[in-house]
Short mmCIF file of C-alpha atoms in Angstrom, two decimals:
data_model
loop_
_atom_site.label_atom_id
_atom_site.label_comp_id
_atom_site.label_asym_id
_atom_site.label_seq_id
_atom_site.Cartn_x
_atom_site.Cartn_y
_atom_site.Cartn_z
CA VAL Z 1 10.12 -27.81 -12.62
CA GLN Z 2 11.58 -24.30 -13.50
CA CYS Z 3 11.23 -21.45 -16.02
CA ASN Z 4 14.14 -18.90 -17.29
CA HIS Z 5 11.94 -16.07 -16.69
CA PRO Z 6 12.85 -13.56 -14.70
CA THR Z 7 8.97 -12.84 -12.45
CA HIS Z 8 8.50 -17.01 -12.41
CA TYR Z 9 8.99 -19.19 -10.13
CA TYR Z 10 9.92 -22.99 -9.42
CA ILE Z 11 9.52 -26.01 -7.13
CA ASP Z 12 11.96 -28.23 -6.57
CA ASP Z 13 11.02 -31.97 -6.88
CA ARG Z 14 12.87 -32.44 -4.06
CA MET Z 15 10.66 -29.87 -1.54
CA PRO Z 16 8.91 -31.51 1.27
CA PRO Z 17 4.42 -32.39 1.01
CA GLY Z 18 2.62 -29.49 1.44
CA TRP Z 19 4.73 -26.42 -0.10
CA GLY Z 20 3.67 -25.09 -3.53
CA LEU Z 21 3.02 -22.57 -5.35
CA GLY Z 22 1.13 -20.58 -2.29
CA SER Z 23 3.59 -21.67 0.34
CA THR Z 24 6.44 -18.38 1.21
CA ASN Z 25 8.91 -21.41 1.46
CA VAL Z 26 8.97 -20.68 -2.48
CA LYS Z 27 12.43 -20.28 -3.52
CA LYS Z 28 12.22 -16.18 -6.60
CA ARG Z 29 14.91 -17.56 -8.70
CA GLU Z 30 16.98 -14.66 -10.52
CA ALA Z 31 17.04 -13.75 -14.14
CA PRO Z 32 20.75 -14.96 -15.01
CA PRO Z 33 23.00 -11.66 -16.30
CA LEU Z 34 22.91 -10.90 -20.22
CA SER Z 35 25.95 -9.76 -21.92
CA ASP Z 36 25.29 -7.17 -24.62
CA GLU Z 37 24.60 -9.80 -27.39
CA GLY Z 38 21.82 -10.99 -25.25
CA LYS Z 39 23.12 -13.96 -24.78
CA THR Z 40 24.00 -15.90 -21.04
CA ALA Z 41 27.37 -16.77 -19.80
CA HIS Z 42 26.02 -20.17 -19.90
CA GLU Z 43 24.99 -19.86 -24.30
CA HIS Z 44 27.82 -18.07 -24.50
CA LEU Z 45 29.84 -21.21 -23.37
CA GLN Z 46 28.06 -23.39 -25.08
CA HIS Z 47 29.02 -21.12 -28.11
CA VAL Z 48 32.89 -21.86 -27.48
CA ARG Z 49 32.94 -25.15 -26.66
CA GLU Z 50 31.18 -26.19 -30.09
CA ARG Z 51 34.02 -24.18 -32.35
CA VAL Z 52 36.45 -25.36 -29.75
CA LEU Z 53 35.69 -29.21 -30.59
CA SER Z 54 34.92 -28.64 -34.21
CA LYS Z 55 38.83 -27.86 -35.03
CA GLY Z 56 39.55 -31.55 -32.66
CA GLY Z 57 40.17 -29.52 -29.22
CA PRO Z 58 39.07 -30.99 -26.12
CA ASP Z 59 35.40 -30.42 -23.87
CA LEU Z 60 36.16 -27.02 -22.24
CA THR Z 61 32.53 -28.08 -20.02
CA THR Z 62 34.46 -31.36 -18.20
CA GLU Z 63 38.17 -29.46 -18.31
CA GLY Z 64 36.67 -27.13 -15.73
CA TRP Z 65 35.69 -24.03 -18.17
CA HIS Z 66 33.36 -21.43 -17.31
CA CYS Z 67 32.19 -18.35 -18.43
CA LYS Z 68 31.27 -15.12 -16.49
CA ILE Z 69 30.02 -12.28 -17.46
CA GLU Z 70 31.12 -8.52 -16.79
CA LEU Z 71 31.83 -5.43 -17.25
CA SER Z 72 34.56 -3.88 -19.40
CA GLU Z 73 37.57 -1.92 -18.95
CA ASN Z 74 36.97 0.66 -21.15
CA ARG Z 75 37.06 3.42 -19.16
CA ASP Z 76 37.14 6.24 -22.30
CA GLU Z 77 33.87 5.11 -23.02
CA LYS Z 78 29.66 3.47 -22.05
CA PRO Z 79 31.01 0.47 -20.13
CA SER Z 80 29.44 -2.84 -21.66
CA HIS Z 81 28.59 -7.15 -20.21
CA ILE Z 82 31.45 -8.88 -22.44
CA PRO Z 83 31.79 -12.82 -21.87
CA VAL Z 84 34.84 -13.70 -19.60
CA TYR Z 85 36.07 -17.92 -20.00
CA TYR Z 86 37.88 -18.62 -17.54
CA ASP Z 87 39.55 -22.20 -17.09
CA SER Z 88 39.73 -24.54 -14.39
CA ALA Z 89 43.42 -23.03 -13.48
CA GLY Z 90 41.99 -19.09 -13.66
CA LYS Z 91 43.06 -18.01 -16.18
CA ARG Z 92 41.55 -14.88 -17.93
CA PHE Z 93 40.76 -15.10 -21.82
CA THR Z 94 37.99 -12.64 -23.69
CA SER Z 95 38.09 -13.92 -26.81
CA ARG Z 96 37.53 -17.42 -28.39
CA ARG Z 97 40.82 -16.49 -30.35
CA GLU Z 98 42.37 -16.42 -27.38
CA ILE Z 99 41.27 -19.73 -26.07
CA GLU Z 100 42.57 -21.57 -29.31
CA LYS Z 101 46.00 -20.20 -28.81
CA ALA Z 102 46.33 -21.13 -25.58
CA LEU Z 103 44.60 -24.41 -26.28
CA GLY Z 104 47.10 -25.06 -29.67
CA ILE Z 105 44.44 -25.80 -31.97
CA ALA Z 106 44.66 -21.54 -34.16
CA LYS Z 107 45.10 -22.09 -37.30
CA THR Z 108 44.68 -19.55 -40.93
CA ASP Z 109 41.48 -19.38 -41.46
CA LYS Z 110 40.16 -16.62 -44.56
CA THR Z 111 40.04 -13.73 -43.34
CA GLY Z 112 43.09 -12.99 -43.19
CA SER Z 113 43.31 -12.72 -39.17
CA SER Z 114 46.08 -15.22 -38.75
CA GLU Z 115 48.16 -16.12 -36.09
CA LYS Z 116 52.12 -15.58 -36.26
CA GLY Z 117 53.09 -17.57 -40.60
CA LYS Z 118 53.56 -21.15 -40.28
CA GLY Z 119 56.55 -22.12 -39.49
CA SER Z 120 57.44 -19.01 -37.78
CA SER Z 121 58.07 -19.00 -33.85
CA ARG Z 122 57.58 -16.83 -31.50
CA SER Z 123 60.84 -16.83 -30.86
CA GLU Z 124 62.20 -15.79 -34.65
CA LYS Z 125 59.28 -13.06 -34.04
CA GLU Z 126 61.26 -11.57 -31.20
CA GLU Z 127 64.22 -11.65 -32.84
CA LYS Z 128 63.31 -9.25 -36.05
CA ARG Z 129 61.87 -7.56 -33.73
CA GLU Z 130 64.28 -6.20 -31.90
CA LYS Z 131 66.82 -6.35 -35.16
CA ARG Z 132 64.06 -3.54 -36.45
CA ASN Z 133 64.04 -1.81 -33.24
CA GLY Z 134 67.86 -1.56 -33.24
CA SER Z 135 68.55 0.94 -35.34
CA SER Z 136 67.81 3.34 -33.04
CA ALA Z 137 69.20 4.49 -29.79
CA LEU Z 138 66.30 5.24 -28.52
CA SER Z 139 64.90 2.42 -25.88
CA ARG Z 140 60.78 0.71 -26.20
CA GLU Z 141 60.15 2.18 -22.98
CA ASP Z 142 61.27 5.13 -23.86
CA ALA Z 143 59.63 5.85 -26.59
CA TYR Z 144 56.46 4.68 -24.90
CA GLN Z 145 57.53 7.32 -22.54
CA LYS Z 146 58.00 10.77 -24.74
CA ALA Z 147 54.39 9.16 -27.18
CA ARG Z 148 52.68 9.15 -23.21
CA ASP Z 149 54.39 12.79 -22.81
CA HIS Z 150 53.17 13.79 -26.05
CA TYR Z 151 49.45 12.94 -26.28
CA LYS Z 152 49.72 15.25 -22.32
CA VAL Z 153 50.77 18.02 -23.59
CA ILE Z 154 49.04 18.27 -27.26
CA THR Z 155 45.76 16.78 -25.59
CA GLU Z 156 45.96 19.99 -23.47
CA ALA Z 157 46.71 21.94 -25.29
CA LYS Z 158 44.44 20.67 -28.79
CA PRO Z 159 41.60 18.53 -26.96
CA LEU Z 160 39.18 16.22 -29.08
CA PRO Z 161 37.65 16.56 -31.37
CA ILE Z 162 40.32 17.50 -34.54
CA LYS Z 163 39.97 18.58 -37.39
CA VAL Z 164 42.53 18.73 -40.11
CA GLU Z 165 41.64 19.71 -44.23
CA LYS Z 166 42.81 17.22 -46.58
CA ASP Z 167 42.36 16.35 -50.40
CA GLY Z 168 39.22 19.43 -50.36
CA GLY Z 169 37.89 17.96 -47.52
CA THR Z 170 37.38 18.04 -43.24
CA LEU Z 171 38.13 15.11 -41.98
CA THR Z 172 37.16 15.08 -38.06
CA VAL Z 173 38.48 12.75 -34.89
CA TYR Z 174 35.74 12.58 -32.43
CA ASN Z 175 37.55 9.53 -30.33
CA LEU Z 176 40.99 7.53 -30.07
CA GLY Z 177 39.25 4.48 -28.72
CA LYS Z 178 40.62 1.73 -26.21
CA ILE Z 179 44.18 0.25 -27.18
CA VAL Z 180 43.34 -3.67 -27.30
CA TYR Z 181 46.59 -4.67 -26.70
CA GLU Z 182 46.15 -8.27 -25.23
CA ARG Z 183 45.46 -9.42 -29.00
CA ASP Z 184 47.66 -8.86 -32.42
CA THR Z 185 45.14 -8.95 -34.73
CA PHE Z 186 44.67 -4.64 -33.24
CA HIS Z 187 48.15 -3.39 -34.21
CA SER Z 188 51.04 -4.21 -37.69
CA THR Z 189 54.37 -2.72 -36.77
CA ARG Z 190 53.18 0.55 -38.92
CA TYR Z 191 49.97 1.18 -36.85
CA ILE Z 192 47.34 0.66 -34.35
CA TRP Z 193 43.27 0.33 -34.29
CA PRO Z 194 41.89 1.29 -31.03
CA LEU Z 195 38.13 -0.57 -30.57
CA GLY Z 196 36.26 2.37 -30.59
CA PHE Z 197 38.14 5.09 -32.16
CA ARG Z 198 35.27 7.13 -34.66
CA SER Z 199 35.80 10.10 -37.99
CA SER Z 200 33.77 11.53 -40.06
CA TRP Z 201 35.06 12.84 -43.28
CA ARG Z 202 32.72 15.71 -45.07
CA GLU Z 203 34.39 17.17 -49.07
CA ASN Z 204 30.05 19.20 -49.34
CA ASP Z 205 26.93 19.12 -48.45
CA GLU Z 206 25.50 16.03 -49.94
CA VAL Z 207 27.29 13.41 -48.84
CA HIS Z 208 28.94 12.92 -44.93
CA PHE Z 209 31.00 9.94 -44.17
CA GLU Z 210 31.69 8.06 -40.62
CA SER Z 211 33.91 5.77 -39.54
CA GLU Z 212 34.07 3.50 -37.13
CA VAL Z 213 36.07 0.32 -35.35
CA LEU Z 214 34.40 -2.51 -34.02
CA ASP Z 215 35.52 -6.09 -32.48
CA GLY Z 216 34.96 -8.72 -34.87
CA ALA Z 217 34.66 -11.71 -32.37
CA SER Z 218 31.51 -9.41 -30.83
CA LEU Z 219 30.14 -9.21 -34.91
CA GLY Z 220 29.51 -13.10 -34.85
CA GLU Z 221 30.06 -14.11 -39.06
CA LEU Z 222 29.58 -11.51 -41.24
CA GLU Z 223 29.31 -11.28 -45.02
CA ILE Z 224 33.06 -11.33 -45.24
CA GLY Z 225 33.81 -13.74 -43.03
CA GLU Z 226 35.12 -14.65 -39.40
CA ILE Z 227 37.26 -12.43 -37.68
CA ASP Z 228 38.81 -12.04 -34.52
CA GLY Z 229 40.12 -8.99 -34.99
CA PRO Z 230 39.16 -5.04 -35.49
CA VAL Z 231 36.22 -4.72 -38.40
CA PHE Z 232 36.32 -1.57 -40.05
CA MET Z 233 33.07 0.11 -41.07
CA VAL Z 234 31.76 3.09 -42.70
CA THR Z 235 28.58 4.97 -42.82
CA ILE Z 236 27.81 6.54 -45.70
CA LYS Z 237 24.64 9.20 -45.15
CA ARG Z 238 23.26 11.03 -47.79
CA ALA Z 239 20.90 13.61 -48.23
CA GLY Z 240 17.14 12.23 -48.24
CA GLN Z 241 18.02 8.39 -48.21
CA LYS Z 242 18.50 5.81 -45.41
CA PRO Z 243 22.34 5.23 -44.18
CA LYS Z 244 24.04 2.56 -45.87
CA GLU Z 245 26.73 0.78 -43.66
CA VAL Z 246 30.14 -1.31 -44.92
CA ILE Z 247 32.50 -3.23 -43.41
CA GLY Z 248 36.02 -4.22 -44.30
CA ARG Z 249 39.25 -5.88 -42.83
CA SER Z 250 41.32 -2.91 -43.55
CA PRO Z 251 40.53 0.66 -43.57
CA LYS Z 252 41.28 0.95 -46.85
CA GLU Z 253 38.92 -1.89 -48.33
CA ALA Z 254 36.19 -0.70 -45.99
CA TRP Z 255 36.53 2.57 -47.83
CA ARG Z 256 36.96 1.23 -51.00
CA LYS Z 257 33.75 -0.44 -51.09
CA ALA Z 258 31.82 3.10 -49.00
CA LEU Z 259 33.18 5.00 -52.91
CA GLY Z 260 33.08 2.27 -55.35
CA ASN Z 261 37.02 3.25 -56.32
CA GLU Z 262 39.63 0.04 -56.08
CA LYS Z 263 42.15 2.97 -55.97
CA ALA Z 264 40.57 5.24 -53.31
CA GLU Z 265 42.53 6.35 -50.01
CA GLU Z 266 41.48 5.67 -46.63
CA ARG Z 267 39.57 8.35 -44.43
CA PHE Z 268 39.47 7.43 -41.35
CA GLY Z 269 43.22 9.47 -40.57
CA PHE Z 270 44.95 6.81 -39.14
CA ASN Z 271 47.97 8.12 -42.15
CA ILE Z 272 47.53 11.33 -40.42
CA GLU Z 273 51.03 12.29 -38.49
CA ASP Z 274 48.94 13.22 -35.56
CA VAL Z 275 46.43 11.17 -35.21
CA LYS Z 276 49.23 8.65 -35.19
CA LEU Z 277 51.11 10.23 -32.70
CA ARG Z 278 47.62 10.85 -30.07
CA ILE Z 279 47.01 6.69 -30.81
CA GLU Z 280 50.59 5.07 -30.39
CA GLY Z 281 50.31 8.00 -26.56
CA LEU Z 282 47.44 5.46 -24.96
CA LYS Z 283 47.48 4.22 -21.93
CA ASN Z 284 49.17 -0.20 -23.21
CA SER Z 285 50.57 1.32 -26.55
CA LYS Z 286 53.35 -0.84 -25.26
CA HIS Z 287 52.58 -3.71 -24.75
CA CYS Z 288 51.89 -3.97 -28.53
CA SER Z 289 54.85 -6.35 -29.25
CA ASP Z 290 54.65 -5.43 -33.31
CA TYR Z 291 54.38 -2.10 -32.96
CA VAL Z 292 57.52 0.84 -33.86
CA PHE Z 293 57.09 3.73 -32.25
CA VAL Z 294 57.33 6.18 -34.33
CA SER Z 295 60.10 7.85 -32.47
CA MET Z 296 62.23 4.40 -32.93
CA ARG Z 297 61.76 4.20 -36.75
CA GLU Z 298 64.27 4.38 -39.34
CA PRO Z 299 64.48 7.71 -40.78
CA LYS Z 300 63.73 8.57 -44.41
CA GLY Z 301 66.41 9.11 -46.33
CA ASP Z 302 67.07 12.30 -48.66
CA VAL Z 303 66.41 11.48 -52.35
CA ARG Z 304 68.95 13.47 -54.20
CA LYS Z 305 68.37 14.08 -57.55
CA SER Z 306 71.02 13.02 -60.02
CA ASN Z 307 71.51 14.31 -63.84
CA GLY Z 308 75.39 12.72 -64.54
CA SER Z 309 77.18 15.90 -63.40
CA ASP Z 310 77.13 16.05 -59.80
CA ASN Z 311 80.98 17.28 -60.05
CA VAL Z 312 80.13 19.97 -62.32
CA ARG Z 313 79.55 23.26 -60.10
CA PRO Z 314 76.71 25.60 -60.07
CA LYS Z 315 77.76 29.61 -61.86
CA ALA Z 316 77.94 31.95 -59.69
CA LYS Z 317 76.18 34.89 -60.41
CA ASP Z 318 78.21 38.21 -62.14
CA LYS Z 319 78.09 40.71 -59.74
CA ALA Z 320 75.85 43.64 -60.67
CA LYS Z 321 78.26 45.91 -61.39
CA PRO Z 322 77.39 49.79 -59.10
CA LYS Z 323 75.65 52.22 -60.99
CA THR Z 324 76.79 55.28 -61.43
CA HIS Z 325 75.19 58.42 -61.28
CA PRO Z 326 76.56 61.89 -62.96
CA PRO Z 327 77.43 64.65 -60.62
CA THR Z 328 74.31 67.08 -60.16
CA ALA Z 329 75.13 70.86 -59.57
CA GLY Z 330 73.32 72.55 -57.05
CA LYS Z 331 70.43 71.83 -54.52
CA LYS Z 332 68.19 69.27 -55.21
CA VAL Z 333 65.09 70.22 -55.74
CA ILE Z 334 61.51 68.83 -54.41
CA SER Z 335 59.42 69.18 -57.09
CA LYS Z 336 55.70 67.98 -56.04
CA GLN Z 337 55.52 64.79 -57.64
CA ALA Z 338 57.73 64.30 -55.08
CA LYS Z 339 56.09 65.72 -51.96
CA GLU Z 340 52.81 63.13 -53.21
CA ARG Z 341 54.95 60.20 -52.88
CA LYS Z 342 56.31 61.07 -49.85
CA ALA Z 343 52.52 62.10 -48.26
CA LYS Z 344 51.25 58.85 -49.97
CA GLN Z 345 53.65 56.16 -47.95
CA LYS Z 346 53.06 57.58 -44.23
CA GLU Z 347 49.56 57.10 -45.14
CA ASP Z 348 50.29 54.00 -46.46
CA ALA Z 349 52.61 53.05 -43.21
CA ALA Z 350 49.49 54.36 -40.78
CA LEU Z 351 47.45 52.17 -42.56
CA LYS Z 352 49.30 49.33 -41.75
CA LYS Z 353 50.00 50.20 -37.99
CA LYS Z 354 46.52 50.40 -37.74
CA LEU Z 355 45.93 46.66 -39.27
CA ALA Z 356 48.59 45.05 -37.39
CA ALA Z 357 46.60 46.32 -34.08
CA GLU Z 358 43.54 45.32 -35.14
CA GLU Z 359 45.29 41.59 -36.27
CA ALA Z 360 47.36 41.32 -32.78
CA LEU Z 361 43.80 42.74 -30.85
CA ARG Z 362 41.50 39.98 -32.45
CA LYS Z 363 44.92 37.11 -32.13
CA LYS Z 364 44.47 38.45 -28.28
CA LYS Z 365 40.46 37.53 -28.25
CA GLU Z 366 40.71 33.95 -29.77
CA GLN Z 367 43.57 33.12 -27.72
CA GLN Z 368 41.50 33.90 -24.86
CA GLU Z 369 38.81 32.16 -26.04
CA GLU Z 370 41.07 29.31 -26.29
CA GLU Z 371 42.10 29.40 -22.24
CA LYS Z 372 38.89 29.32 -21.87
CA TRP Z 373 37.83 26.19 -23.32
CA ASN Z 374 40.42 24.65 -22.26
CA SER Z 375 40.60 25.68 -18.56
CA ARG Z 376 37.14 23.46 -18.12
CA PHE Z 377 39.17 21.12 -17.69
CA PRO Z 378 38.06 19.06 -14.76
CA ILE Z 379 34.24 18.16 -15.91
CA GLU Z 380 32.78 14.55 -14.86
CA ASP Z 381 32.93 11.48 -17.38
CA LEU Z 382 29.28 12.59 -17.84
CA ALA Z 383 29.94 15.12 -19.25
CA LEU Z 384 32.87 14.61 -20.50
CA ASP Z 385 30.51 12.23 -22.54
CA LEU Z 386 27.50 14.57 -23.05
CA GLU Z 387 30.33 17.46 -24.34
CA GLU Z 388 31.67 15.17 -27.47
CA ARG Z 389 28.17 13.99 -28.56
CA ALA Z 390 27.20 17.50 -28.24
CA MET Z 391 29.58 19.11 -30.67
CA ARG Z 392 29.61 16.14 -33.08
CA GLU Z 393 25.94 17.23 -33.39
CA ALA Z 394 26.70 20.70 -34.18
CA ASP Z 395 29.37 20.23 -36.97
CA GLU Z 396 27.14 17.67 -38.57
CA GLY Z 397 24.89 20.11 -38.36
CA GLY Z 398 27.12 23.06 -40.13
CA HIS Z 399 27.70 25.12 -37.49
CA ASP Z 400 31.03 27.38 -36.30
CA VAL Z 401 33.43 25.56 -33.62
CA LEU Z 402 32.98 28.46 -31.12
CA THR Z 403 28.96 27.24 -31.94
CA GLN Z 404 30.31 24.02 -30.60
CA ARG Z 405 32.02 25.27 -27.95
CA CYS Z 406 29.10 27.01 -26.53
CA LEU Z 407 26.64 24.55 -27.10
CA ALA Z 408 29.59 22.21 -24.89
CA ARG Z 409 29.69 25.13 -22.15
CA ALA Z 410 26.15 24.49 -21.91
CA VAL Z 411 25.84 20.86 -21.36
CA THR Z 412 28.21 20.74 -19.10
CA ASP Z 413 27.00 23.31 -17.04
CA ALA Z 414 23.56 21.52 -17.06
CA VAL Z 415 25.21 18.45 -15.61
CA GLU Z 416 26.79 20.11 -12.41
CA HIS Z 417 23.54 21.69 -12.07
CA GLY Z 418 22.11 17.95 -11.65
CA ALA Z 419 20.43 17.62 -15.21
CA SER Z 420 19.86 14.46 -16.22
CA TYR Z 421 21.50 12.16 -19.75
CA GLY Z 422 17.65 11.95 -20.79
CA ALA Z 423 16.89 15.75 -20.51
CA VAL Z 424 20.45 17.22 -21.58
CA VAL Z 425 20.21 14.83 -24.96
CA HIS Z 426 16.93 16.45 -25.14
CA GLY Z 427 17.78 20.36 -24.49
CA ILE Z 428 21.50 19.61 -27.81
CA GLN Z 429 18.24 17.81 -29.72
CA ASN Z 430 15.92 21.63 -29.25
CA ALA Z 431 19.11 23.61 -29.69
CA LEU Z 432 20.08 22.82 -32.59
CA SER Z 433 17.44 22.94 -34.05
CA ALA Z 434 15.83 26.34 -33.26
#
């Protein structure tokens, strides 16, 4: 008899007579590890096995496949427990779609997340990519290194979160996420959609939007179908109402659902140049096989408008004729008005000089504050995570950047002095509610 409960015992029917629950020889059964979905490795393997069999594939259990629950390798976020599959040769797989690819049974699904197009081989893809990238003198490795160097410089000069004013609203990017280069559904030729990317959009105090990139493979069946790729979620938060979540197969689809407008543009931030350059500067972006780095793309040509008279030269401006003044005899008499005008000019110059000095002092203080903020690195991973949370919640509460940074510094000091995660979170909430 055996039981899966972590605190129960089991008795092997092969035990010698006299052994029982009162015996010290009874073994305690440890609970099997669970994934973040609350499933065991066996349950994950059975689920994938059934899907593979339904598509005409082999029985994974008889072929020597097994599954383990392992910690994710994402260093940018909190560790998570995910199922990892291994074939009989020990090759590692992290999703059902990867297994179907390896077995040759992957098909185009209704969600638009498909394999390579029908009749399109990998060699044809590579030829197209080489032809597309051939227009740039910069190699792919050089473009990747250039993107990495830019990322390090811009991150040091302007760390997250970053704010962009656009179309009458404010876009704030909190986390760039992690590049999932092993799965080609997480990038295209022009965009990379990192897992865990988070941003927000605010136009007024009445409504607040939060955007996030999720992994469709870990979400199961959704209202838009089963997706083995990125799922784009927008959370709508209105004052006095319960948050509402909408999802889409693309950033634009999710935002059009959120706004109820079929012509709305996405507000994740992927089309903003600064965000795009930061993302392609993340580690492993060079392994996104279809993605073309910004520095390798064909520059847009100058579009010149023509009215059919290209050969007509613009008329030259007539040279201004010099003004002639009649000669005046005798000494020039300085009138009272001239003296007043001269005194007014002198007064204006002094005021302008004073304002310039005040502006220079203000900029110097801002620069010192910025240098003081940037010099806080390096800090612990726990402090970095809590610092990001504090700044995000302060921003959502309508506080300015200086207030956000003051709260972030207090969080860092608390962690360095040994405060626990829960204590710091409680302190953040108290500070914002005061």
